[in-house]
mmCIF file of C-alpha atoms in Angstrom:
data_model
loop_
_atom_site.group_PDB
_atom_site.id
_atom_site.type_symbol
_atom_site.label_atom_id
_atom_site.label_comp_id
_atom_site.label_asym_id
_atom_site.label_seq_id
_atom_site.Cartn_x
_atom_site.Cartn_y
_atom_site.Cartn_z
ATOM 1 C CA MET A 24 104.166 93.651 119.455
ATOM 2 C CA THR A 25 107.084 91.803 120.632
ATOM 3 C CA ALA A 26 108.127 89.951 117.208
ATOM 4 C CA THR A 27 107.911 91.466 113.559
ATOM 5 C CA GLY A 28 105.946 89.399 110.726
ATOM 6 C CA GLU A 29 107.625 88.554 107.525
ATOM 7 C CA TRP A 30 107.517 90.530 104.757
ATOM 8 C CA VAL A 31 108.335 89.742 101.034
ATOM 9 C CA LEU A 32 110.215 92.347 99.172
ATOM 10 C CA LEU A 33 110.507 93.144 95.546
ATOM 11 C CA SER A 34 113.806 95.285 94.657
ATOM 12 C CA TYR A 35 114.084 95.854 90.804
ATOM 13 C CA ARG A 36 115.819 98.137 88.532
ATOM 14 C CA LEU A 37 114.246 99.343 84.675
ATOM 15 C CA PRO A 38 116.075 101.224 82.057
ATOM 16 C CA ARG A 39 114.374 104.706 81.742
ATOM 17 C CA GLU A 40 113.565 104.217 77.792
ATOM 18 C CA PRO A 41 111.118 102.965 77.343
ATOM 19 C CA SER A 42 108.954 104.256 79.498
ATOM 20 C CA GLY A 43 105.873 102.265 79.257
ATOM 21 C CA PRO A 44 107.190 99.081 81.448
ATOM 22 C CA ARG A 45 108.421 101.910 84.383
ATOM 23 C CA THR A 46 104.685 103.106 84.368
ATOM 24 C CA THR A 47 102.929 99.611 84.035
ATOM 25 C CA LEU A 48 104.836 98.910 86.943
ATOM 26 C CA TRP A 49 104.687 101.803 89.169
ATOM 27 C CA ARG A 50 100.538 101.183 88.276
ATOM 28 C CA ARG A 51 100.780 97.460 89.529
ATOM 29 C CA LEU A 52 102.511 98.030 92.773
ATOM 30 C CA ARG A 53 100.054 100.903 93.386
ATOM 31 C CA ARG A 54 96.924 98.476 93.061
ATOM 32 C CA LEU A 55 98.921 96.332 94.845
ATOM 33 C CA GLY A 56 99.339 98.664 97.969
ATOM 34 C CA VAL A 57 103.172 98.421 98.321
ATOM 35 C CA ALA A 58 105.074 100.201 100.908
ATOM 36 C CA GLN A 59 107.968 101.828 99.071
ATOM 37 C CA LEU A 60 111.387 101.077 101.164
ATOM 38 C CA ALA A 61 113.862 103.158 98.738
ATOM 39 C CA ASP A 62 114.070 103.834 95.504
ATOM 40 C CA GLY A 63 113.634 100.214 93.497
ATOM 41 C CA VAL A 64 112.487 98.700 97.045
ATOM 42 C CA VAL A 65 109.098 97.704 97.748
ATOM 43 C CA ALA A 66 107.801 95.512 100.387
ATOM 44 C CA LEU A 67 104.349 93.672 101.621
ATOM 45 C CA PRO A 68 103.434 91.731 104.776
ATOM 46 C CA ALA A 69 103.813 88.145 103.017
ATOM 47 C CA ASP A 70 101.454 85.312 101.992
ATOM 48 C CA ALA A 71 101.063 83.212 99.424
ATOM 49 C CA ARG A 72 99.612 85.850 97.240
ATOM 50 C CA THR A 73 101.819 88.747 97.965
ATOM 51 C CA ARG A 74 104.597 86.630 96.989
ATOM 52 C CA GLU A 75 103.011 85.475 93.910
ATOM 53 C CA ALA A 76 102.192 88.985 93.082
ATOM 54 C CA LEU A 77 105.712 90.539 93.450
ATOM 55 C CA GLU A 78 107.276 87.312 91.928
ATOM 56 C CA TRP A 79 105.154 87.929 88.665
ATOM 57 C CA LEU A 80 106.107 91.880 88.554
ATOM 58 C CA ALA A 81 109.764 90.587 89.155
ATOM 59 C CA ASP A 82 109.279 88.757 85.861
ATOM 60 C CA ASP A 83 108.007 91.362 83.663
ATOM 61 C CA VAL A 84 110.846 94.006 84.994
ATOM 62 C CA LEU A 85 113.432 91.109 83.877
ATOM 63 C CA ALA A 86 111.325 90.381 80.708
ATOM 64 C CA ALA A 87 111.311 94.339 79.865
ATOM 65 C CA GLY A 88 115.224 94.266 80.233
ATOM 66 C CA GLY A 89 115.499 95.210 83.731
ATOM 67 C CA THR A 90 116.889 93.371 86.746
ATOM 68 C CA ALA A 91 114.780 92.201 89.728
ATOM 69 C CA GLY A 92 114.545 89.759 92.726
ATOM 70 C CA THR A 93 112.157 88.851 95.152
ATOM 71 C CA TRP A 94 112.915 88.681 99.138
ATOM 72 C CA THR A 95 111.595 87.646 102.673
ATOM 73 C CA ALA A 96 112.438 89.667 105.322
ATOM 74 C CA ARG A 97 111.657 90.583 108.960
ATOM 75 C CA PRO A 98 111.881 94.145 110.204
ATOM 76 C CA ALA A 99 115.007 94.135 112.799
ATOM 77 C CA THR A 100 112.432 95.950 115.359
ATOM 78 C CA ALA A 101 108.978 96.100 115.914
ATOM 79 C CA ALA A 102 109.030 99.830 115.532
ATOM 80 C CA GLN A 103 110.441 99.683 112.293
ATOM 81 C CA GLU A 104 107.096 97.412 111.187
ATOM 82 C CA ARG A 105 104.740 99.673 113.213
ATOM 83 C CA GLU A 106 106.048 102.332 110.802
ATOM 84 C CA LEU A 107 105.512 100.207 107.619
ATOM 85 C CA ALA A 108 102.061 99.105 108.697
ATOM 86 C CA ALA A 109 101.091 102.853 109.713
ATOM 87 C CA GLY A 110 102.006 104.242 105.985
ATOM 88 C CA MET A 111 100.465 101.517 104.492
ATOM 89 C CA ALA A 112 96.965 102.505 106.622
ATOM 90 C CA ALA A 113 97.569 106.037 106.029
ATOM 91 C CA ALA A 114 97.553 105.294 102.514
ATOM 92 C CA ARG A 115 94.044 103.154 102.519
ATOM 93 C CA ALA A 116 92.598 105.648 104.563
ATOM 94 C CA GLU A 117 92.856 108.311 102.534
ATOM 95 C CA GLU A 118 91.532 106.200 99.491
ATOM 96 C CA TYR A 119 88.342 105.327 101.697
ATOM 97 C CA ARG A 120 88.031 109.186 102.672
ATOM 98 C CA ALA A 121 87.882 109.581 98.910
ATOM 99 C CA LEU A 122 85.475 106.694 98.504
ATOM 100 C CA ILE A 123 83.259 108.190 101.012
ATOM 101 C CA ALA A 124 83.284 111.620 99.163
ATOM 102 C CA GLU A 125 82.252 110.065 96.178
ATOM 103 C CA CYS A 126 79.397 108.429 97.943
ATOM 104 C CA THR A 127 78.223 111.574 99.673
ATOM 105 C CA ALA A 128 78.023 113.179 95.722
ATOM 106 C CA ALA A 129 76.306 110.413 94.308
ATOM 107 C CA LEU A 130 73.839 111.311 97.099
ATOM 108 C CA GLU A 131 73.688 114.613 96.413
ATOM 109 C CA GLY A 132 73.242 114.124 92.698
ATOM 110 C CA PRO A 133 71.104 113.091 90.409
ATOM 111 C CA ASP A 134 68.895 109.628 91.211
ATOM 112 C CA ASP A 135 69.420 108.250 87.489
ATOM 113 C CA GLY A 136 72.973 108.193 88.259
ATOM 114 C CA ARG A 137 73.089 106.341 91.890
ATOM 115 C CA VAL A 138 72.711 102.815 90.578
ATOM 116 C CA ARG A 139 75.858 103.612 88.536
ATOM 117 C CA ALA A 140 78.111 105.020 91.166
ATOM 118 C CA LEU A 141 77.140 102.376 93.751
ATOM 119 C CA ARG A 142 78.082 99.371 91.212
ATOM 120 C CA ARG A 143 81.574 101.255 90.501
ATOM 121 C CA LEU A 144 81.963 102.081 94.180
ATOM 122 C CA ARG A 145 81.320 98.825 95.309
ATOM 123 C CA GLY A 146 84.109 97.792 92.653
ATOM 124 C CA GLU A 147 86.182 100.565 94.079
ATOM 125 C CA TRP A 148 85.429 99.433 97.654
ATOM 126 C CA ARG A 149 86.847 95.960 96.932
ATOM 127 C CA ALA A 150 89.833 96.965 94.938
ATOM 128 C CA ILE A 151 91.079 99.093 97.927
ATOM 129 C CA GLY A 152 90.181 96.035 100.163
ATOM 130 C CA ARG A 153 92.745 93.900 98.383
ATOM 131 C CA ARG A 154 95.404 96.237 99.188
ATOM 132 C CA ASP A 155 94.202 97.022 102.737
ATOM 133 C CA PHE A 156 96.461 94.766 104.970
ATOM 134 C CA PHE A 157 96.291 96.846 108.115
ATOM 135 C CA PRO A 158 92.378 98.153 108.029
ATOM 136 C CA PRO A 159 91.767 101.925 109.337
ATOM 137 C CA PRO A 160 89.235 103.245 110.814
ATOM 138 C CA GLU A 161 88.124 104.610 107.408
ATOM 139 C CA ARG A 162 87.471 101.415 106.630
ATOM 140 C CA ASP A 163 83.863 101.243 108.345
ATOM 141 C CA ALA A 164 82.960 104.584 107.706
ATOM 142 C CA ALA A 165 83.323 103.979 103.931
ATOM 143 C CA GLY A 166 81.383 100.781 104.305
ATOM 144 C CA ALA A 167 78.787 102.738 105.666
ATOM 145 C CA ALA A 168 78.604 105.053 103.381
ATOM 146 C CA LEU A 169 78.089 102.437 100.741
ATOM 147 C CA ARG A 170 75.204 101.465 102.836
ATOM 148 C CA VAL A 171 73.481 104.578 102.779
ATOM 149 C CA LEU A 172 73.928 105.059 98.925
ATOM 150 C CA ALA A 173 72.622 101.454 98.373
ATOM 151 C CA ALA A 174 69.675 102.532 100.886
ATOM 152 C CA ALA A 175 69.232 105.292 98.626
ATOM 153 C CA VAL A 176 68.665 103.453 95.410
ATOM 154 C CA GLY A 177 66.476 100.705 97.163
ATOM 155 C CA GLU A 178 68.491 98.115 97.638
ATOM 156 C CA PRO A 179 67.892 96.106 101.045
ATOM 157 C CA VAL A 180 71.196 95.398 102.567
ATOM 158 C CA ALA A 181 71.691 92.395 104.733
ATOM 159 C CA ARG A 182 72.049 92.432 108.334
ATOM 160 C CA GLY A 183 75.934 91.669 108.934
ATOM 161 C CA ARG A 184 76.975 92.251 105.238
ATOM 162 C CA ARG A 185 79.843 94.158 104.466
ATOM 163 C CA SER A 186 79.602 96.210 101.482
#
């Protein structure tokens, strides 16, 4: 990689009290899969969806009495961008490993809970996928684990279909 891509950044500061807006913001940032650059500064690869998401969060911070701004930037070096991407991929890999473990547990558990587990785990798969900007190898393994679970409950798995 010789050139770096554009990233959207959110810089924010929220009052310590009440703690509710801070907790809500933290959960939303986690759901988006942001890279934490510094205290109060997060980043995502820039596209229309990520820009809009961080702009909405900036508005929420302002409404809660804080300060916030969104920025677009490029890492100064390709190495910095690789480091950001690697950190984000590692976080998603951990989530995919947890999903694989839950698929395995569902397979080893009682038959009557497998359909419910499959539905829940597919939802989790989609949620992880929405914040997976740099897919790690564990993504394919998690998809395979979901297909095995689907087969165990008797659901046909279409060829080429992503779980």
